[in-house]
PDB file of C-alpha atoms and ligand atoms in Angstrom:
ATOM      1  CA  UNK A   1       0.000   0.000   0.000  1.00 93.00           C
ATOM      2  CA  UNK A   2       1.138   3.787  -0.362  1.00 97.00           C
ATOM      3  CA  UNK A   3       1.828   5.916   1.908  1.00 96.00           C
ATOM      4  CA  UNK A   4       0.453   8.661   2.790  1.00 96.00           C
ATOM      5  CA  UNK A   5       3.262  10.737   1.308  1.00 97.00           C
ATOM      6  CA  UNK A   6       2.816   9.096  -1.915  1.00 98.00           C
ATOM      7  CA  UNK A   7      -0.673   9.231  -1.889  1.00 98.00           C
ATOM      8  CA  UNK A   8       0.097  13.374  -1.497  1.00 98.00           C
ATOM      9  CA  UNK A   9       2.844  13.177  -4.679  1.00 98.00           C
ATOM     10  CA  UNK A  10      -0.215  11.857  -6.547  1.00 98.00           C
ATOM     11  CA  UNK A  11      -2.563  14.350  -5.972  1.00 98.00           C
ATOM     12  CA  UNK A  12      -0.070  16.871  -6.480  1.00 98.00           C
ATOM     13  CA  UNK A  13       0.897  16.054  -9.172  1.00 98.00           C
ATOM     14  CA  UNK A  14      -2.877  15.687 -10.971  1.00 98.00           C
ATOM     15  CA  UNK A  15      -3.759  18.970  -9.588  1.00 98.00           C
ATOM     16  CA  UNK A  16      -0.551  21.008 -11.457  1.00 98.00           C
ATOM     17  CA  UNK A  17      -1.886  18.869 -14.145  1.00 97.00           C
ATOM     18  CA  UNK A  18      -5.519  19.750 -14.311  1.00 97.00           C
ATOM     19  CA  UNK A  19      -6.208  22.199 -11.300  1.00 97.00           C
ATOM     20  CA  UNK A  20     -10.349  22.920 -11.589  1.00 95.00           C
ATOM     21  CA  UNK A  21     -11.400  19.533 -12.805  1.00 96.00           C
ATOM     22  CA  UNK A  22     -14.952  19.134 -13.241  1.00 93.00           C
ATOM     23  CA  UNK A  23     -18.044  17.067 -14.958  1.00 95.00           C
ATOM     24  CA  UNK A  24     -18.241  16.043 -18.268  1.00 96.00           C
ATOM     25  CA  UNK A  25     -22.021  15.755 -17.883  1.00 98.00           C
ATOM     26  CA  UNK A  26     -23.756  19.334 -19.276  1.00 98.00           C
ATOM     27  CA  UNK A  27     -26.174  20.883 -17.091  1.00 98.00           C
ATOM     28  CA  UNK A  28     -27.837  24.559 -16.753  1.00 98.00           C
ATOM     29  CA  UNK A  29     -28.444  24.634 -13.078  1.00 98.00           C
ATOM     30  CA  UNK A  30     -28.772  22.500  -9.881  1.00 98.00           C
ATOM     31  CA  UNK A  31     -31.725  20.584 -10.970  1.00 98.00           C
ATOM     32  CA  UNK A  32     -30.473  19.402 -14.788  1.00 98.00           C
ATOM     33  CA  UNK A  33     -27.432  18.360 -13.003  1.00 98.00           C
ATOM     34  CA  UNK A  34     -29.238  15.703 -10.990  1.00 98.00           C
ATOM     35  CA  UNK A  35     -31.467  14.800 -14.060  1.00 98.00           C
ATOM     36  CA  UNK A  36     -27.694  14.116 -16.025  1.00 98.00           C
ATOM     37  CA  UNK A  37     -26.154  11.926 -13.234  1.00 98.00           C
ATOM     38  CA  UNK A  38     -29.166  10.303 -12.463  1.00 98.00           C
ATOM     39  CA  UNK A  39     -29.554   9.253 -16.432  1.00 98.00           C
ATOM     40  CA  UNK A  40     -25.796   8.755 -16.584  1.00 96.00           C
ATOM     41  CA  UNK A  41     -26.279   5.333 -14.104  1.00 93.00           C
ATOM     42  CA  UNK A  42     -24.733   2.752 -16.480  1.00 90.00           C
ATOM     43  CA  UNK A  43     -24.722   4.953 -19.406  1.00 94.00           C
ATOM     44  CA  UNK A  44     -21.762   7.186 -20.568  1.00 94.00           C
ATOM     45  CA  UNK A  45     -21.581  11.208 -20.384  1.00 96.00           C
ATOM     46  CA  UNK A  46     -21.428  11.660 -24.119  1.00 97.00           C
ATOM     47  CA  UNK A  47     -24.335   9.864 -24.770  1.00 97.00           C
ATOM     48  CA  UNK A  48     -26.008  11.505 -21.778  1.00 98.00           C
ATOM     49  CA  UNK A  49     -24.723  14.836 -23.103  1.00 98.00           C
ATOM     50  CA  UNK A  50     -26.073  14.041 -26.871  1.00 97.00           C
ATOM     51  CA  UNK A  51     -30.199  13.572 -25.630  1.00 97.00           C
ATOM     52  CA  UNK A  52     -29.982  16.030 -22.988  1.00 98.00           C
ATOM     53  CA  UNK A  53     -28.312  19.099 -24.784  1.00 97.00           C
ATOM     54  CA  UNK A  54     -31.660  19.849 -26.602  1.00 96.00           C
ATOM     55  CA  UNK A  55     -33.895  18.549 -23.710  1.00 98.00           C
ATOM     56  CA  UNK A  56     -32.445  21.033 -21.343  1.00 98.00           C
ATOM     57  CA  UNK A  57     -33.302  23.768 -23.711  1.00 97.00           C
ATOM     58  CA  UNK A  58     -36.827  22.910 -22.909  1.00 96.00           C
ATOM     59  CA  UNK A  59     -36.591  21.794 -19.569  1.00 98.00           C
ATOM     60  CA  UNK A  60     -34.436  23.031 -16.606  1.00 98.00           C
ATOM     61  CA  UNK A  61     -36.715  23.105 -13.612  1.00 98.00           C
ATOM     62  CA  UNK A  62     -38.957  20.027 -11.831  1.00 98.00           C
ATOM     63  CA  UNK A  63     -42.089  22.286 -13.108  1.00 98.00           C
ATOM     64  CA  UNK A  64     -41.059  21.824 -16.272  1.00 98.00           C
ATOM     65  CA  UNK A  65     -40.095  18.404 -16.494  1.00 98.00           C
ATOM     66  CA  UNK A  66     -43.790  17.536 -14.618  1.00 98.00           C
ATOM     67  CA  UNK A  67     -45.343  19.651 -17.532  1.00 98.00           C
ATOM     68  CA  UNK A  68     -43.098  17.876 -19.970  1.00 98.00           C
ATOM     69  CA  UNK A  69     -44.489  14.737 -18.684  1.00 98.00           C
ATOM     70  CA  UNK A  70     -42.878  11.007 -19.060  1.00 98.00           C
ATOM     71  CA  UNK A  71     -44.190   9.534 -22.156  1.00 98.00           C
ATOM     72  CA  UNK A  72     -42.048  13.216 -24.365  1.00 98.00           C
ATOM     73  CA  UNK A  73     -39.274  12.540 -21.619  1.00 98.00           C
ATOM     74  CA  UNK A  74     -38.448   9.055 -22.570  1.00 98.00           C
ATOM     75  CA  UNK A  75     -39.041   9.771 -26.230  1.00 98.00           C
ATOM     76  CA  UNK A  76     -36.458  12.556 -25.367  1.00 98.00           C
ATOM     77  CA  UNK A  77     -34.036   9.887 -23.961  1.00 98.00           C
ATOM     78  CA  UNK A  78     -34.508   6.988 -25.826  1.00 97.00           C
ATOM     79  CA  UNK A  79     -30.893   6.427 -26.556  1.00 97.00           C
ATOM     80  CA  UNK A  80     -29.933   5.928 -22.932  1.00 97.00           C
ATOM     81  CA  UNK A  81     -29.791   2.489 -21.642  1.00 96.00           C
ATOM     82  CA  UNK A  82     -32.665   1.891 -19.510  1.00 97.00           C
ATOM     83  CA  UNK A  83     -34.457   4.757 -20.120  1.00 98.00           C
ATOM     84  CA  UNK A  84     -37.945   3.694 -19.336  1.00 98.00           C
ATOM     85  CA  UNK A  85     -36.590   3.481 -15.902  1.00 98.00           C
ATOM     86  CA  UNK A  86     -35.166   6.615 -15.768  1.00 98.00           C
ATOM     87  CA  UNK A  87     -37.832   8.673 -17.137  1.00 98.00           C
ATOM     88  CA  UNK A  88     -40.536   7.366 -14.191  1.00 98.00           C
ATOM     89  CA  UNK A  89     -37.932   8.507 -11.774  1.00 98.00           C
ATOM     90  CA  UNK A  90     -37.023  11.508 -12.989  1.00 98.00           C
ATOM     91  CA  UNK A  91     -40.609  12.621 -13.165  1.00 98.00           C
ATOM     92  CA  UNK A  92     -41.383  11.148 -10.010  1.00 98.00           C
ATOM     93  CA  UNK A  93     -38.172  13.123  -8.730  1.00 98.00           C
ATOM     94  CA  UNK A  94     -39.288  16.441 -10.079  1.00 98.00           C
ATOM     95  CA  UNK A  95     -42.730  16.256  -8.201  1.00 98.00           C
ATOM     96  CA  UNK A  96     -41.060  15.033  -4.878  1.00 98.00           C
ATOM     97  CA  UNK A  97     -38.429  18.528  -5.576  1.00 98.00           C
ATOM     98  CA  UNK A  98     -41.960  20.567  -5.958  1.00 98.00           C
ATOM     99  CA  UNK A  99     -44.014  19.567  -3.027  1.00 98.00           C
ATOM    100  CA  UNK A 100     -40.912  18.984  -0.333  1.00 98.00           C
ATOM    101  CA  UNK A 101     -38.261  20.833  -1.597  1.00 98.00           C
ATOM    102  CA  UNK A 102     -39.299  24.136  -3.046  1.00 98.00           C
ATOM    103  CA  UNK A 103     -38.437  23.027  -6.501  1.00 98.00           C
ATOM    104  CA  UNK A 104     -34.611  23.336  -5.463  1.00 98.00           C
ATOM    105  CA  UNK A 105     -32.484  20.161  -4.991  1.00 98.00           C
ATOM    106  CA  UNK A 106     -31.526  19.914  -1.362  1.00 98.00           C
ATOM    107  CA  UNK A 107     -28.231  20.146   0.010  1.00 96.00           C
ATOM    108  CA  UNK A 108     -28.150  17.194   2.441  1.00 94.00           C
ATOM    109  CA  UNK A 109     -27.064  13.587   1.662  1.00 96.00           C
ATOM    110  CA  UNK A 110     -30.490  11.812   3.531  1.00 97.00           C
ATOM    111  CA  UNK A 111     -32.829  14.186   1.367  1.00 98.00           C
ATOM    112  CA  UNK A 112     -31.115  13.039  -1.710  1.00 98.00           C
ATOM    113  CA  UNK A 113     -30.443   9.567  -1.351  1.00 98.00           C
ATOM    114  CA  UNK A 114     -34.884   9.815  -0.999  1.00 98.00           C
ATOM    115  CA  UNK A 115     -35.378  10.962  -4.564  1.00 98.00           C
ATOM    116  CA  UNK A 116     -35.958   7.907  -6.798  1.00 98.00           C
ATOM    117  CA  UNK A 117     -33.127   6.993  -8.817  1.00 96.00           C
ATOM    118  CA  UNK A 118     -30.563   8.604  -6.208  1.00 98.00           C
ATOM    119  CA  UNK A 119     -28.326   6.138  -4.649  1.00 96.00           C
ATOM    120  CA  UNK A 120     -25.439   7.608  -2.974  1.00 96.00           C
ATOM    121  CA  UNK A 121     -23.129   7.762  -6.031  1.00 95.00           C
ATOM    122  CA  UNK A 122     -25.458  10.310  -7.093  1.00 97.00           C
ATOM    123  CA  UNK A 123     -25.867  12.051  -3.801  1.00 98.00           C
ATOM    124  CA  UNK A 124     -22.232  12.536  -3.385  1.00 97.00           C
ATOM    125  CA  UNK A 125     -21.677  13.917  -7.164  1.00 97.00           C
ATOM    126  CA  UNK A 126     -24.505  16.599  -6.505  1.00 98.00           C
ATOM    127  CA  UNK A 127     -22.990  17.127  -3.206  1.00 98.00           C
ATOM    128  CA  UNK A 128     -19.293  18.107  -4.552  1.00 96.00           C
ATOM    129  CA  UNK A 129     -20.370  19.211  -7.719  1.00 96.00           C
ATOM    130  CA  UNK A 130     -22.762  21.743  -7.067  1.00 96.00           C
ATOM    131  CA  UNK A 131     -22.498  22.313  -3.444  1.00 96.00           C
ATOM    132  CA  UNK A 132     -18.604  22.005  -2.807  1.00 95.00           C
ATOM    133  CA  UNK A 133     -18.207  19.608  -0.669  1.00 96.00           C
ATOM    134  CA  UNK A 134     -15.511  17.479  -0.212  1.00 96.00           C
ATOM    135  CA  UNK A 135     -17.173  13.984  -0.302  1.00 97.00           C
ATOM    136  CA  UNK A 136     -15.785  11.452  -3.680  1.00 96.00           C
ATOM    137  CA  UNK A 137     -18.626   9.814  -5.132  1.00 95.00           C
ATOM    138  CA  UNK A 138     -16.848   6.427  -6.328  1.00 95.00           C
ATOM    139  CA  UNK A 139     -17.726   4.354  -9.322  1.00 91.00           C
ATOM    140  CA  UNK A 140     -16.223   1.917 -11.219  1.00 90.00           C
ATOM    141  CA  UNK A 141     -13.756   3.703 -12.480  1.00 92.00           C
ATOM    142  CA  UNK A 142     -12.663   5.276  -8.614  1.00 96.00           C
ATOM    143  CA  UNK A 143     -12.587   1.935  -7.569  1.00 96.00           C
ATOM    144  CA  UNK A 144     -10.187   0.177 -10.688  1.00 97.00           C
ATOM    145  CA  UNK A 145      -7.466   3.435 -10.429  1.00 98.00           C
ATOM    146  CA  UNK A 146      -7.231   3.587  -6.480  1.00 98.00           C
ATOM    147  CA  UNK A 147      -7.051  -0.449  -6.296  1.00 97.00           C
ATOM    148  CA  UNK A 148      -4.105  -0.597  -9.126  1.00 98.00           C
ATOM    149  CA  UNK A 149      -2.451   2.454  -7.528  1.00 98.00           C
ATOM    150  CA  UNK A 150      -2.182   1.313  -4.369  1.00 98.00           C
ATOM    151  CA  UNK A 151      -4.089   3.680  -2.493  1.00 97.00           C
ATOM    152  CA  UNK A 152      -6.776   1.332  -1.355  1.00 96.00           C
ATOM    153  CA  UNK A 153      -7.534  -2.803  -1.515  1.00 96.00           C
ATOM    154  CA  UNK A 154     -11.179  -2.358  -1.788  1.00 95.00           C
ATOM    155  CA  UNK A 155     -14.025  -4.375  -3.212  1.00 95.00           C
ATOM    156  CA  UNK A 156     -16.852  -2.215  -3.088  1.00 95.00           C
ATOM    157  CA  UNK A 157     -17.555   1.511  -3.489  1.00 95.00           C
ATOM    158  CA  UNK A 158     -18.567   2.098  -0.305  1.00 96.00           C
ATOM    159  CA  UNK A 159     -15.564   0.649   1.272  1.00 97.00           C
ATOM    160  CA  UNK A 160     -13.313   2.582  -1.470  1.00 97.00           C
ATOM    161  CA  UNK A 161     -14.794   5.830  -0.747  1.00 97.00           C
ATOM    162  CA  UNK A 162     -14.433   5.208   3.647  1.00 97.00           C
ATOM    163  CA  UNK A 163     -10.628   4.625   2.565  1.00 97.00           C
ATOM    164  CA  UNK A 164     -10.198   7.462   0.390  1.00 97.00           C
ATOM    165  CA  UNK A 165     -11.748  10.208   2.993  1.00 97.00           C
ATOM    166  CA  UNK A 166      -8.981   8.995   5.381  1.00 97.00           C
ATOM    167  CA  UNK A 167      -6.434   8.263   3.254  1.00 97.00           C
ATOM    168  CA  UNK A 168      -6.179  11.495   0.897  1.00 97.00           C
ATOM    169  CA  UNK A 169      -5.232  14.615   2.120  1.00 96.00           C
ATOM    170  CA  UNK A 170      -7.988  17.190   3.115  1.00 96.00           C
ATOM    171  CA  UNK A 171      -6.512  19.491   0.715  1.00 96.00           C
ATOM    172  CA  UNK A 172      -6.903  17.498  -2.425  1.00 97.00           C
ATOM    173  CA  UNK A 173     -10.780  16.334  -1.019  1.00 96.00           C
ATOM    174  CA  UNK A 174     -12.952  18.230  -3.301  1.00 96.00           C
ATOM    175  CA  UNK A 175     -11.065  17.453  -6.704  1.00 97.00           C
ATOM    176  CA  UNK A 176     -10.303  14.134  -6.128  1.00 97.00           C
ATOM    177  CA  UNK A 177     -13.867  12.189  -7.167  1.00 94.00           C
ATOM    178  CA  UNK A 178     -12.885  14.393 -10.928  1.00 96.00           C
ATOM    179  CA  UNK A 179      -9.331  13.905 -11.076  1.00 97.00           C
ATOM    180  CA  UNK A 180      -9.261   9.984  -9.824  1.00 97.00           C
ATOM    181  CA  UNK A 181     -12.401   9.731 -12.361  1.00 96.00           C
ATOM    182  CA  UNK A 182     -10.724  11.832 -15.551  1.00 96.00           C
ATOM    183  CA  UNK A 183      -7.781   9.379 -15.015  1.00 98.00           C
ATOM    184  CA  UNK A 184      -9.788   6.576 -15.100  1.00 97.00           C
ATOM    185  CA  UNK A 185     -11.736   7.652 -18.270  1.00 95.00           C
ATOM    186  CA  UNK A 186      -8.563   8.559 -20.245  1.00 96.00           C
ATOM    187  CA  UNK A 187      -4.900   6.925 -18.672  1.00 97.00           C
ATOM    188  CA  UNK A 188      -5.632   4.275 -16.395  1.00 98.00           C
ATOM    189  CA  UNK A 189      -8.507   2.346 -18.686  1.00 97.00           C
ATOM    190  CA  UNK A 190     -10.059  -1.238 -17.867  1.00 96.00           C
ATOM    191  CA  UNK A 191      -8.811  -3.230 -20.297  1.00 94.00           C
ATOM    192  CA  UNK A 192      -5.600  -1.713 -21.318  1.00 95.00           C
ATOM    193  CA  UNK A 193      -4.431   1.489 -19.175  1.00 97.00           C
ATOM    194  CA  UNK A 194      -1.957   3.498 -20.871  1.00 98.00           C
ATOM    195  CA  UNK A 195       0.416   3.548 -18.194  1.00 98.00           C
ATOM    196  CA  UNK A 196       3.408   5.043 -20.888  1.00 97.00           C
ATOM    197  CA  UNK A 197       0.926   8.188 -21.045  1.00 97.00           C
ATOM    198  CA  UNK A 198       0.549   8.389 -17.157  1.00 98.00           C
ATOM    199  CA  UNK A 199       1.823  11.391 -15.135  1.00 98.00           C
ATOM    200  CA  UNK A 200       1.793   8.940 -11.965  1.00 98.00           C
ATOM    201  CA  UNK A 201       3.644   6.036 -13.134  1.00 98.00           C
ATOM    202  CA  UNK A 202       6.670   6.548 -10.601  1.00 97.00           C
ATOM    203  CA  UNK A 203       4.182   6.203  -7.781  1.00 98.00           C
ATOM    204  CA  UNK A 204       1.661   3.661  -8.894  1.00 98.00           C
ATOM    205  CA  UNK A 205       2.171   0.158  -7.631  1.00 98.00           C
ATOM    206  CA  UNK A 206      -0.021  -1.812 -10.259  1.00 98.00           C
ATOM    207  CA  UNK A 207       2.306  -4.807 -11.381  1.00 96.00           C
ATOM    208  CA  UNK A 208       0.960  -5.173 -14.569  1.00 95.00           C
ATOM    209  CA  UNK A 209       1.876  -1.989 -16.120  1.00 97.00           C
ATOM    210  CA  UNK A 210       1.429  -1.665 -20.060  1.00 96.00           C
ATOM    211  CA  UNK A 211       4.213   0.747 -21.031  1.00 96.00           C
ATOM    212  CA  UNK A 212       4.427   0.101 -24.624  1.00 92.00           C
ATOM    213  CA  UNK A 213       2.226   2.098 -26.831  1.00 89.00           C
ATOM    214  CA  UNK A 214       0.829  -0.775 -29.109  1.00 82.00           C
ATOM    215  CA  UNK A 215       1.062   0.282 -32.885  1.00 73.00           C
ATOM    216  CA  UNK A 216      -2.950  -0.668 -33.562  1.00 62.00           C
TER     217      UNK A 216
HETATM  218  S1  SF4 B   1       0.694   3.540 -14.117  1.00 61.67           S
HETATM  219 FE1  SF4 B   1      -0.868   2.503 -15.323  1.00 61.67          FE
HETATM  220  S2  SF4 B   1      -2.042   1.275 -13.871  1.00 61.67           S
HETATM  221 FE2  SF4 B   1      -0.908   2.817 -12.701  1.00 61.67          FE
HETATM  222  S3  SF4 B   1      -2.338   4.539 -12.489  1.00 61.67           S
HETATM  223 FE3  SF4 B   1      -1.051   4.943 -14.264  1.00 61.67          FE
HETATM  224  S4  SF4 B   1      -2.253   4.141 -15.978  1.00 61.67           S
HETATM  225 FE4  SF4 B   1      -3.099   3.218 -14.109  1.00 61.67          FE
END
């Protein structure tokens, strides 16, 4: 396992690297935030991205999207994977926003993880994301980087994200869901990470490293 030190040298160095990282998900406000991550489940952003960019220009608050109603909502976002699903729970969401919630999306972890479709993935993305705090919201590709780095041994999200509020240091909390998430997405990939691209190879303990860039 790291240490602690190490652990610091890696967030150091993917902060001078990238030092406001952020979503790839597009979102107006608050509320179209939720409605991305919550229709990003299992799904990626850029397909997310492609239904919601003109559904957003029609719909940004609950009101709307209860006006909207579900049968134009899942005609809207038809390409995303389960989105039968999705569309009951977002509209279902929306109305639960309107009558308990002002129409805003609260700012507390119990009052999200409520809302239908909001696990605490979710919760913690809309907590860091729009409300700054420094929670990581781990998913598979949190758990795959911190395992192969060495910064963690864990087999489940929630255990990965216990381990990574203790382990990294406070001052690299609130970036490091993006950063460990962006590295996971672009360097450190399932099948084949591209370790000879990666700005943390020094550190990283992973044995099976694949430094060659392969010609195909
Ligand atoms: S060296 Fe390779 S396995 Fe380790 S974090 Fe970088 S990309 Fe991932």
């Amino acid at each position: 396992m790291l240490s602690i030190s190490a652990i610091e040298e890696i967030f150091k160095k993917l902060s001078v690297l990238n030092p406001e990282p952020t979503t790839e998900l597009e979102y107006k406000n608050p509320y179209t935030l939720l409605v991305a991550v919550v229709l990003s489940a299992q799904s990626t952003d850029k397909g997310v991205n492609k239904a919601t960019r003109t559904l957003f220009e029609k719909v940004s608050t609950p009101q709307q999207m209860v006006e909207f109603g579900e049968e134009k909502l899942k005609q809207a976002i038809q390409t995303i994977g389960f989105y039968n699903t999705k569309a009951k729970n977002i509209i279902r969401l929306s109305e639960i926003l309107i009558q308990e919630h002002q129409g805003q999306v609260p700012q507390n972890r119990a009052a999200l993880e409520q809302l239908p479709g909001v696990g605490r993935k979710t919760a913690n993305v809309i907590l860091n994301t729009v409300f700054g705090k420094p929670v990581i919201a781990v998913d598979t590709h949190i758990l795959r980087v911190t395992n192969r780095l060495g910064i963690c041994t864990a087999k489940t999200p929630l255990e990965a994200e216990k381990a990574l509020m203790e382990k990294i240091p406070s001052k690299y909390l609130q970036h490091a869901h993006h950063w460990l998430i962006l590295h996971g997405r672009y360097i450190c990939q399932a099948r084949k990470p591209k370790c000879y691209l990666c700005p943390v190879v020094d550190i990283c303990e992973y044995k099976e490293k694949n430094l060659v860039k392969s010609k195909t």
